[in-house]
Amino acid sequence: KAGVTQTPRYLIKTRGQQVTLSCSPISGHRSVSWYQQTPGQGLQFLFEYFSETQRNKGNFPGRFSGRQFSNSRSEMNVSTLELGDSALYLCASSSGGLNEKLFFGSGTQLSVL
Amino acid sequence: GNSVTQMEGPVTLSEEAFLTINCTYTATGYPSLFWYVQYPGEGLQLLLKATKADDKGSNKGFEATYRKETTSFHLEKGSVQVSDSAVYFCALSEGGTALIFGKGTTLSVSS
């Protein structure tokens, strides 16, 4: 069974640009969650999508958005990039039930210059 | 609000030493507790979990007991191996996928 796949693995952008990250969950999983990992703030929850609907949202500005397609693949978009958006963005998939195990991808390393 | 505090690292041990990584939490309800591990260049993997007070999670020789009276979920292993070198994260959840993580503890094991 293939794991969670995130693309691209690395991205370099400049301030003011926008970026789209992609996540393909494990086959059969309907929930995709996104996390931001930085040395200063650690791991922080961005949002979760379940069956194409945003089910939960963390405390991030509106520049961070996402969507989920009918095949459960998800994309995350960050507009008007700031230097502080430089981070490892991790995607996790699960079946979506309570206390279900999350399966994480290897992440997309975003650098904003 | 809910939060997780875990001991600062790095923790440096020799092979076969005993490991303890402390984790305490603050929560308004009755959270589930988790330990995740992150190996270099990889995403996080669930190591173990406990969903109610006094539950003990265990996996690959690691153990942690959900202690409601001390709001703790300390990770222990009796004999660490070089392959255990990684970053360990304590986390809590109120039931969904919105985990609240601690800052992580880096473990380095030498032979």
Short mmCIF file of C-alpha atoms in Angstrom, two decimals, chain A residues 12-83:
data_model
loop_
_atom_site.label_atom_id
_atom_site.label_comp_id
_atom_site.label_asym_id
_atom_site.label_seq_id
_atom_site.Cartn_x
_atom_site.Cartn_y
_atom_site.Cartn_z
CA ILE A 12 11.91 28.14 -3.19
CA LYS A 13 9.74 31.22 -3.58
CA THR A 14 10.10 34.95 -3.06
CA ARG A 15 8.04 37.21 -0.85
CA GLY A 16 4.68 38.15 -2.29
CA GLN A 17 4.36 35.08 -4.48
CA GLN A 18 1.86 32.32 -3.94
CA VAL A 19 2.46 28.60 -3.72
CA THR A 20 0.43 25.39 -4.04
CA LEU A 21 1.42 22.17 -2.32
CA SER A 22 -0.07 18.78 -3.11
CA CYS A 23 -0.85 15.74 -0.99
CA SER A 24 -2.05 12.32 -2.10
CA PRO A 25 -3.39 10.32 0.85
CA ILE A 26 -3.28 6.58 1.39
CA SER A 27 -5.84 4.83 -0.77
CA GLY A 28 -9.18 4.67 1.00
CA HIS A 29 -8.43 7.48 3.43
CA ARG A 30 -10.94 10.32 3.33
CA SER A 31 -9.32 12.72 5.80
CA VAL A 32 -6.33 14.90 5.00
CA SER A 33 -4.80 17.23 7.57
CA TRP A 34 -2.07 19.81 7.08
CA TYR A 35 0.56 20.88 9.59
CA GLN A 36 3.28 23.52 9.56
CA GLN A 37 6.61 22.64 11.22
CA THR A 38 9.13 25.34 12.12
CA PRO A 39 12.08 25.34 14.53
CA GLY A 40 10.50 28.14 16.58
CA GLN A 41 6.83 27.20 16.74
CA GLY A 42 7.13 23.44 16.28
CA LEU A 43 4.24 21.56 14.72
CA GLN A 44 1.02 23.51 14.28
CA PHE A 45 -2.28 22.32 12.84
CA LEU A 46 -3.45 24.21 9.77
CA PHE A 47 -6.68 22.52 8.71
CA GLU A 48 -8.38 19.21 7.96
CA TYR A 49 -10.47 18.17 4.98
CA PHE A 50 -12.86 15.24 5.03
CA SER A 51 -14.91 14.21 2.00
CA GLU A 52 -14.12 17.50 0.22
CA THR A 53 -15.25 19.67 3.16
CA GLN A 54 -13.11 21.57 5.62
CA ARG A 55 -13.90 19.93 8.93
CA ASN A 56 -11.51 21.74 11.23
CA LYS A 57 -9.26 24.77 11.08
CA GLY A 58 -6.29 25.98 13.10
CA ASN A 59 -5.31 29.50 13.97
CA PHE A 60 -3.68 30.67 10.76
CA PRO A 61 -4.43 33.73 8.62
CA GLY A 62 -6.69 33.56 5.60
CA ARG A 63 -3.65 33.50 3.29
CA PHE A 64 -3.52 29.80 4.06
CA SER A 65 -6.23 27.84 2.30
CA GLY A 66 -6.83 24.36 1.07
CA ARG A 67 -9.16 22.11 -0.81
CA GLN A 68 -9.84 18.45 -1.33
CA PHE A 69 -10.88 16.70 -4.49
CA SER A 70 -13.28 13.83 -4.98
CA ASN A 71 -10.38 11.35 -5.05
CA SER A 72 -9.31 12.68 -1.59
CA ARG A 73 -6.17 14.33 -2.92
CA SER A 74 -5.64 17.68 -1.27
CA GLU A 75 -3.91 20.91 -2.11
CA MET A 76 -2.78 23.68 0.18
CA ASN A 77 -2.29 27.22 -1.06
CA VAL A 78 -0.43 30.08 0.55
CA SER A 79 -0.87 33.50 -1.01
CA THR A 80 1.25 36.61 -0.58
CA LEU A 81 4.14 34.68 0.91
CA GLU A 82 6.04 36.11 3.87
CA LEU A 83 9.50 35.19 5.12
#
